[in-house]
Short mmCIF file of C-alpha atoms in Angstrom, two decimals:
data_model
loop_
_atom_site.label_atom_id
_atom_site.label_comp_id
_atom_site.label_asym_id
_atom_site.label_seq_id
_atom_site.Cartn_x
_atom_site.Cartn_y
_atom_site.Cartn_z
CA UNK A 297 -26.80 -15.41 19.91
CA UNK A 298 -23.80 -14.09 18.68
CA UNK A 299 -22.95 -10.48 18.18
CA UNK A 300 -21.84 -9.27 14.88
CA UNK A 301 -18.04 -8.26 14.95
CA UNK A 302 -17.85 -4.28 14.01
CA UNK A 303 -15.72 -4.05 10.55
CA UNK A 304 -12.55 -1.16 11.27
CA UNK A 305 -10.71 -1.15 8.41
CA UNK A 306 -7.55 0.81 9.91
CA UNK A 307 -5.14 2.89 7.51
CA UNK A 308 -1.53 3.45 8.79
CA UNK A 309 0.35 6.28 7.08
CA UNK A 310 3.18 7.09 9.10
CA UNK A 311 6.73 6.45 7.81
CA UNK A 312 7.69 5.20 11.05
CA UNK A 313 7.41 1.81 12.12
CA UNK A 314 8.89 1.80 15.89
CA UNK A 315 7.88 4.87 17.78
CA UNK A 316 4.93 5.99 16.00
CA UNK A 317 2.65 7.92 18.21
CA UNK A 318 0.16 7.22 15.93
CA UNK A 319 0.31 3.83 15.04
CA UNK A 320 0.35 3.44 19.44
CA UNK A 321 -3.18 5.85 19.12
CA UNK A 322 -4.55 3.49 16.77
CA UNK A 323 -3.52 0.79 18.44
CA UNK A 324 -5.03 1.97 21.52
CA UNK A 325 -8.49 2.72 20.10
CA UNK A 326 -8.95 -1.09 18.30
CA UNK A 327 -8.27 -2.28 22.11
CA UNK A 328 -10.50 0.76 24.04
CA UNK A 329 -12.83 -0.79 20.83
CA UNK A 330 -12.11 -4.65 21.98
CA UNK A 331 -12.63 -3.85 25.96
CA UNK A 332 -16.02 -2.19 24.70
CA UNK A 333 -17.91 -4.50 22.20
CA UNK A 334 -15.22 -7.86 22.15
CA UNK A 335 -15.82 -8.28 18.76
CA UNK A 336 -14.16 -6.68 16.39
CA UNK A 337 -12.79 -7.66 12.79
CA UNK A 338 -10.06 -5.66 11.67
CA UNK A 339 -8.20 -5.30 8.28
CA UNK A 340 -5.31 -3.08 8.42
CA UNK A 341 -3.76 -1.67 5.50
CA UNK A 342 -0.56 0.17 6.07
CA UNK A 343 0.90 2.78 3.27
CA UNK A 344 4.61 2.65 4.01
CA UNK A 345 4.15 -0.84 2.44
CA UNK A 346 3.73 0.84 -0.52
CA UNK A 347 0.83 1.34 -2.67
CA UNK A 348 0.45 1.17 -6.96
CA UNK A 349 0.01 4.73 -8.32
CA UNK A 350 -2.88 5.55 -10.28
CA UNK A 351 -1.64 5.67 -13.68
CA UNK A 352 -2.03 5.69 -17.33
CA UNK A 353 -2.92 2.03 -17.41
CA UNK A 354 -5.08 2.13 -14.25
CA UNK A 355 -7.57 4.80 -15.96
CA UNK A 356 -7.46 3.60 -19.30
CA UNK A 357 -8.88 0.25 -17.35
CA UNK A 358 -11.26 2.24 -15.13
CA UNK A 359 -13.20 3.88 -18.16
CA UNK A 360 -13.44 0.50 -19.95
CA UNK A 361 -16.56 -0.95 -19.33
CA UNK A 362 -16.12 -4.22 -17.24
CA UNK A 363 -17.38 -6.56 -20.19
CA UNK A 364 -14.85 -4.75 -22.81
CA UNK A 365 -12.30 -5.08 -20.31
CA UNK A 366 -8.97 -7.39 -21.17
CA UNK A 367 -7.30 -9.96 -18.51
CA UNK A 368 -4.59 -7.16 -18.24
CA UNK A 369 -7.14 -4.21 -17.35
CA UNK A 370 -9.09 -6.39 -14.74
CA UNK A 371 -5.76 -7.20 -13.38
CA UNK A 372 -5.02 -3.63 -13.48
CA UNK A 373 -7.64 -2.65 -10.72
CA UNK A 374 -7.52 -5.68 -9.08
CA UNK A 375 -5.77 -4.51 -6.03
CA UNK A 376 -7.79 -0.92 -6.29
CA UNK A 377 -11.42 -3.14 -6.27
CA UNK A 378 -10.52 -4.98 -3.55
CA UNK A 379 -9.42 -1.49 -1.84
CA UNK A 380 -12.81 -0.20 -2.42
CA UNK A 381 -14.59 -3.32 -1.14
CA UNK A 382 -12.53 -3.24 2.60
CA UNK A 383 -13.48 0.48 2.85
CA UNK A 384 -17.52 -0.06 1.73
CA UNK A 385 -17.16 -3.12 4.28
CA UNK A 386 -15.96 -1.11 7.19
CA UNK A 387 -18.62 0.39 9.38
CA UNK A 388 -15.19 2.16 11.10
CA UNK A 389 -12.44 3.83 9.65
CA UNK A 390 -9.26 4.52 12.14
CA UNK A 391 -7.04 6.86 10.07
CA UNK A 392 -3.51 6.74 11.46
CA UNK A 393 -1.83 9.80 10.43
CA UNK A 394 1.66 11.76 11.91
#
């Protein structure tokens, strides 16, 4: 029987790409994490890549109930709802911050 992989959903926040101590502390806990249970399913989301901003159109779409919503508003927190689905997914979250 297979084991079921343990969902980390890890955030990096650091600016820094190369010579990030802790992007190299995350990194070392998904393989202390690997060595331990061998499977693991990781999703990594990284913030220096850049993130939308909650805005104006982004809560005008969240307090429109889903059936009244247009293409544009479910469009609109596409990328947030799929956010909120990797973190309610993860049974770990690894928070990489300086």
């Amino acid at each position: 029987m297979t084991a079921t992989p343990l969902n980390v959903l890890v955030v990096h926040s650091s600016g820094r790409r190369n010579g990030s101590t802790s992007r190299a502390l995350a990194g070392d806990l998904l393989a202390a994490l690997r060595g331990a249970l061998g499977a693991v399913k990781v999703i990594e989301r990284d913030l220096a890549d850049g993130m939308p901003f909650v805005d104006e159109a982004w809560i005008g779409a969240n307090f429109t109930p889903p059936e009244e919503r247009t293409a544009a508003q479910s469009a609109t927190l596409g990328y947030s709802d799929a956010l909120v689905e990797e973190l309610k997914a993860a049974d770990l979250i690894v928070i990489g911050a300086p």
